[in-house]
Short mmCIF file of N, CA, C and O in Angstrom, two decimals:
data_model
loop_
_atom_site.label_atom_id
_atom_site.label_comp_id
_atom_site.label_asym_id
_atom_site.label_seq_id
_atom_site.Cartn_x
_atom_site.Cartn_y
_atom_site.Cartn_z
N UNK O 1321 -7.86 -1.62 4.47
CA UNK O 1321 -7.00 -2.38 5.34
C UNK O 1321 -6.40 -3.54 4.55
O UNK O 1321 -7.17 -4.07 3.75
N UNK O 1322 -5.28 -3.98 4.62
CA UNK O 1322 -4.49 -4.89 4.02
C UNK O 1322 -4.67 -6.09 5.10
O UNK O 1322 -5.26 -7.16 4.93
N UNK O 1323 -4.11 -5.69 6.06
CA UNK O 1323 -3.66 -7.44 7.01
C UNK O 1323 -3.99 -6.64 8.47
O UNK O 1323 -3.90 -5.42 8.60
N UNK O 1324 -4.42 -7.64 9.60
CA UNK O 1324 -4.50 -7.61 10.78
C UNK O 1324 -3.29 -8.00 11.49
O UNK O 1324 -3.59 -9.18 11.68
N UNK O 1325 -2.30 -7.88 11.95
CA UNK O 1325 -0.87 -8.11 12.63
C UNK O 1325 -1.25 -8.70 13.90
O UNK O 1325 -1.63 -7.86 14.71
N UNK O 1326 -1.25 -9.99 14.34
CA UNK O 1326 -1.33 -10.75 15.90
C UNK O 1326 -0.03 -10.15 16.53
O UNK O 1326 1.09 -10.13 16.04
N UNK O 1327 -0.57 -9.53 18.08
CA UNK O 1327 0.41 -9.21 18.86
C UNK O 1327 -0.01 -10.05 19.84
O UNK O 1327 -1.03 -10.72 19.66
N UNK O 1328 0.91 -10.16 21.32
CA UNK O 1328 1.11 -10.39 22.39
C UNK O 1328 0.60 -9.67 22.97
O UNK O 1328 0.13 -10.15 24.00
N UNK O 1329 0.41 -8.49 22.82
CA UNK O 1329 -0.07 -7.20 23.64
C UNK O 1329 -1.58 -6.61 23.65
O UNK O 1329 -2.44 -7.20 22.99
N UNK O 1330 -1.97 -5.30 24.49
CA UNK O 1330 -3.47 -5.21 24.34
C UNK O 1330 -3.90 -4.10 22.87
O UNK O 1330 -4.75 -3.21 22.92
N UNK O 1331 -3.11 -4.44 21.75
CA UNK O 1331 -2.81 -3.29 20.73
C UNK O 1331 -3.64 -3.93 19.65
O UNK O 1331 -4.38 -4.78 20.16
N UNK O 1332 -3.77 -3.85 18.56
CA UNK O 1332 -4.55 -4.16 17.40
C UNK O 1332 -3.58 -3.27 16.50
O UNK O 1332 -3.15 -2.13 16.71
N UNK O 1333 -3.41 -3.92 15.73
CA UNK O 1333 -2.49 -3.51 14.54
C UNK O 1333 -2.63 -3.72 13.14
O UNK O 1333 -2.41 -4.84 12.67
N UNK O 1334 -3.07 -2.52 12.26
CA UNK O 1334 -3.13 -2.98 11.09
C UNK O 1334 -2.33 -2.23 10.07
O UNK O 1334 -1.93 -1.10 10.33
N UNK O 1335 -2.08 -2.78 8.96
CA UNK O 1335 -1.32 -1.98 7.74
C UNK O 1335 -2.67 -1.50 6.87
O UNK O 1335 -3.76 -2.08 6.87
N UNK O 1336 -2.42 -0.61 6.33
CA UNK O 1336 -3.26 0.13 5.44
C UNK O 1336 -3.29 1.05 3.87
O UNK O 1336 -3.11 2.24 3.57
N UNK O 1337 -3.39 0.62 3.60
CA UNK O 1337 -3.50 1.79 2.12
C UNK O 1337 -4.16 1.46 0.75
O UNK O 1337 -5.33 1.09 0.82
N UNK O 1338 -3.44 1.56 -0.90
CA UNK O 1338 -4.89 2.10 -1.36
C UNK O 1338 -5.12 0.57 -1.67
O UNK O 1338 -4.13 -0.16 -1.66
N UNK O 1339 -6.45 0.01 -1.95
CA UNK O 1339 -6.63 -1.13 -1.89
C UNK O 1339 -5.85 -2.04 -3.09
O UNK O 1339 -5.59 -3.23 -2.87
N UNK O 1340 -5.42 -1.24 -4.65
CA UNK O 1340 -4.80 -1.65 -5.57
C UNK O 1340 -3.17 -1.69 -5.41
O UNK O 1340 -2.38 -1.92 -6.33
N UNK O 1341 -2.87 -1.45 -4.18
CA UNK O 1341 -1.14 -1.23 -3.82
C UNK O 1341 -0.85 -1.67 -2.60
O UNK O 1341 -1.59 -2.13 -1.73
N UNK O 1342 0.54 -1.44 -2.64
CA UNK O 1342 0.99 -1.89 -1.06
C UNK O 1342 0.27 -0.95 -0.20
O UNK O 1342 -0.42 0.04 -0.44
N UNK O 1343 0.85 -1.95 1.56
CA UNK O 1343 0.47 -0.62 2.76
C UNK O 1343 1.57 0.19 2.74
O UNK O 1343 2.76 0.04 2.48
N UNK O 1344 0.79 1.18 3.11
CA UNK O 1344 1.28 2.77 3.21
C UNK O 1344 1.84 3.61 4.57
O UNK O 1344 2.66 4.51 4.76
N UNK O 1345 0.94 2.83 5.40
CA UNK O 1345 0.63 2.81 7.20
C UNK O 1345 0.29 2.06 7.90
O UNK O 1345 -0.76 1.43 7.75
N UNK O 1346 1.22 1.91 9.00
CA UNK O 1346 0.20 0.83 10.39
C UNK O 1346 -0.23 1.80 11.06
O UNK O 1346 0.27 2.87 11.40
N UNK O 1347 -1.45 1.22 11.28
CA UNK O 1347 -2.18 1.85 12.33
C UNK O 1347 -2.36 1.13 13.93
O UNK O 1347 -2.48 -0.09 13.97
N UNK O 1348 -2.38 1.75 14.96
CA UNK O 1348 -2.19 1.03 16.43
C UNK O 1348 -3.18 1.63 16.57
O UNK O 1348 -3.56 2.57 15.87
N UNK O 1349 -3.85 1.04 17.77
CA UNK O 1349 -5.29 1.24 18.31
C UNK O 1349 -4.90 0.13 19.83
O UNK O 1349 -4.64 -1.08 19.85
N UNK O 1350 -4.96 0.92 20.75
CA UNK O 1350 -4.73 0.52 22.49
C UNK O 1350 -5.88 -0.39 22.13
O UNK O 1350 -6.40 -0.34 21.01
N UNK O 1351 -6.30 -1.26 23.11
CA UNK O 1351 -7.44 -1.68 23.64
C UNK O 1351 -7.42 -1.78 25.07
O UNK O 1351 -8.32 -2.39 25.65
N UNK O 1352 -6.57 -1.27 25.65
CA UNK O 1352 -6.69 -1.39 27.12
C UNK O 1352 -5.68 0.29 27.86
O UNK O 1352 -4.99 1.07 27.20
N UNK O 1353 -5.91 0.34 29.00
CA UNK O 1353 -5.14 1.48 29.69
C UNK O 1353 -3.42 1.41 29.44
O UNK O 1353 -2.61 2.31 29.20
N UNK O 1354 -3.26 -0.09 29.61
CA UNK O 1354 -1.71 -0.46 29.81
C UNK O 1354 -1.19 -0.27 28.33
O UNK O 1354 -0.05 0.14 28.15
N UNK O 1355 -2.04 -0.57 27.25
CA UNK O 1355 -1.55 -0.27 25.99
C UNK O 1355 -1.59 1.16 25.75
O UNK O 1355 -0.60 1.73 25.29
N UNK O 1356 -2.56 1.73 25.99
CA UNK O 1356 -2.55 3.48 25.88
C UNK O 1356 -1.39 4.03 26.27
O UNK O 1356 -0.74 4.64 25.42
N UNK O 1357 -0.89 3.92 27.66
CA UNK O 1357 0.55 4.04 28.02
C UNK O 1357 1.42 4.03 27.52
O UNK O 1357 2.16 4.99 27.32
N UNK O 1358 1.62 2.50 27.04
CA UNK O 1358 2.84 2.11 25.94
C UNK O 1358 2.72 2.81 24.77
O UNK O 1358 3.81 3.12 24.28
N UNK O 1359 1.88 3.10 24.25
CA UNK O 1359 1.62 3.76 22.81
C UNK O 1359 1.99 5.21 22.80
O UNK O 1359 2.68 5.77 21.95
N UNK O 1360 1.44 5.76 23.86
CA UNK O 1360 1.67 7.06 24.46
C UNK O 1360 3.44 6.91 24.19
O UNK O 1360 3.98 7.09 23.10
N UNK O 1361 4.01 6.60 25.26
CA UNK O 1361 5.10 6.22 25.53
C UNK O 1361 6.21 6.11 24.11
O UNK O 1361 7.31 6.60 23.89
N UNK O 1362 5.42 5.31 23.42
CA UNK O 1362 6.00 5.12 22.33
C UNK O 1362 6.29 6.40 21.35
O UNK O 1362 7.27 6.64 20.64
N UNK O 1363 4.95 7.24 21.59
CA UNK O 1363 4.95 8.61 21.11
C UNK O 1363 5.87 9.39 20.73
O UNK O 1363 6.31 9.71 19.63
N UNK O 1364 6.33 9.87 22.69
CA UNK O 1364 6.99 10.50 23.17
C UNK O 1364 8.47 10.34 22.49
O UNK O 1364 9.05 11.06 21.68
N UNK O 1365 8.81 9.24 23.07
CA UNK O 1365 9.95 8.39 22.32
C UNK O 1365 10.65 9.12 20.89
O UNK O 1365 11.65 9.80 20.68
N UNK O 1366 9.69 8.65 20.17
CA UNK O 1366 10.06 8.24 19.01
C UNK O 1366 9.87 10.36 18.65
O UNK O 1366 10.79 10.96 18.09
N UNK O 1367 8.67 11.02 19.07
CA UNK O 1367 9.36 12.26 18.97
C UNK O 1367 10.46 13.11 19.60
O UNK O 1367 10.57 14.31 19.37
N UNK O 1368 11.36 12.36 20.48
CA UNK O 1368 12.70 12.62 20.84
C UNK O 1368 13.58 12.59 20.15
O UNK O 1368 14.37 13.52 19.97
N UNK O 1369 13.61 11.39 19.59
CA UNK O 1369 14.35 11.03 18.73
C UNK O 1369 14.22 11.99 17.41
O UNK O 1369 15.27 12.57 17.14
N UNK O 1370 13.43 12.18 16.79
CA UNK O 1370 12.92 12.78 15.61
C UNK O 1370 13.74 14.13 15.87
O UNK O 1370 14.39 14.64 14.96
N UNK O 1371 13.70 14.61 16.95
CA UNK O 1371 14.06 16.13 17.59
C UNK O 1371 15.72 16.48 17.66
O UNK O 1371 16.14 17.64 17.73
N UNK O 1372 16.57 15.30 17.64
CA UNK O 1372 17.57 15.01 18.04
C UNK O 1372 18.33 15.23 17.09
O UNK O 1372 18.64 14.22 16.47
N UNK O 1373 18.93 16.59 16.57
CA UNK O 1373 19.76 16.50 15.42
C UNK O 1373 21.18 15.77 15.41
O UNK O 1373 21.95 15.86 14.46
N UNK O 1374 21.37 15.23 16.29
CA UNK O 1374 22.50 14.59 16.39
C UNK O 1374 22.49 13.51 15.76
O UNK O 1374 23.54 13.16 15.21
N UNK O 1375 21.14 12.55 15.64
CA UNK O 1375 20.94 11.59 14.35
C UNK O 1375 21.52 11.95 13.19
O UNK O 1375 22.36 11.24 12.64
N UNK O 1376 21.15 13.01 12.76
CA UNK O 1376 21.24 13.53 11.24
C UNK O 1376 20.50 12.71 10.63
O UNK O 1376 19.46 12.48 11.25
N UNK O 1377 20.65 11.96 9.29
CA UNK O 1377 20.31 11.52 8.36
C UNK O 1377 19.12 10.27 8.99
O UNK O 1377 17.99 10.04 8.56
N UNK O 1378 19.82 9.64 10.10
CA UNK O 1378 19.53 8.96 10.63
C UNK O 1378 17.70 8.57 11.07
O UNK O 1378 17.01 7.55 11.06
N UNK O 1379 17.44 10.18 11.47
CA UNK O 1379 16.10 10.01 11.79
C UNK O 1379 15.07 10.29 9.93
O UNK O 1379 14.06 10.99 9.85
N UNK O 1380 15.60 9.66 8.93
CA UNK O 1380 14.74 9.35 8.09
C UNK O 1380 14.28 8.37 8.17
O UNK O 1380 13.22 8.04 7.62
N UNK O 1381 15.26 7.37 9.18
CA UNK O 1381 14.83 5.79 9.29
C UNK O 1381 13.39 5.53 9.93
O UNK O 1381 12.58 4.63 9.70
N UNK O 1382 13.36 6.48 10.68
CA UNK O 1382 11.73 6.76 11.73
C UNK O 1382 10.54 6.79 11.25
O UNK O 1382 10.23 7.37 10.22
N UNK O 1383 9.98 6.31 11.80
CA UNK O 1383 8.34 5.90 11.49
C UNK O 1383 8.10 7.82 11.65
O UNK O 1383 8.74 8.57 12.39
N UNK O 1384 7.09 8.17 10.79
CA UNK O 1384 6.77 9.05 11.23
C UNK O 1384 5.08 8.61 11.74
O UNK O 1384 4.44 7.71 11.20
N UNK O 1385 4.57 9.45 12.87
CA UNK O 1385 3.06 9.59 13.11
C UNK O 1385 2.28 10.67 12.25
O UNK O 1385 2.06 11.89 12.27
N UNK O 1386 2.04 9.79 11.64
CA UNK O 1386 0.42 11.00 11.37
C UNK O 1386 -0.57 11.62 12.04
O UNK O 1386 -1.34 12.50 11.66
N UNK O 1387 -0.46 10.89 13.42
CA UNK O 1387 -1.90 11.32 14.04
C UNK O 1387 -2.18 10.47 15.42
O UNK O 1387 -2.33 9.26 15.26
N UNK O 1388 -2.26 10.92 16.59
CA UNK O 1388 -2.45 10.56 17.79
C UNK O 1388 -3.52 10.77 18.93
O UNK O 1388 -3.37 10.24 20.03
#
């Protein structure tokens, strides 16, 4: 883990990777129902977008998920 990110929200957020380099990944972790939602949510989202060839090039800009 690199850094802990302070949110407003019920989320925990950290960047991650190899300990001799930059981060590689944030990782989100809910801590509550209302954040699970949003995260969920966020999911969904962001694999719409990904799906959407009408971006084109565009959806390289996208976070990709590794894992949910």
């Amino acid at each position: 883990m690199h850094r802990s990110l302070r949110t407003v929200s019920d989320m925990a957020v950290l960047t991650i990777g190899p300990a001799a380099g930059e981060a590689r990944a944030v990782v989100k972790i809910a801590t509550s129902d209302t954040a699970a939602r949003s995260l969920e949510r966020e999911r969904l989202a962001l694999g719409a977008l990904l799906a959407d060839a009408r971006l084109g090039a565009w959806r390289d800009l996208l976070p990709r998920i590794a894992a949910h």
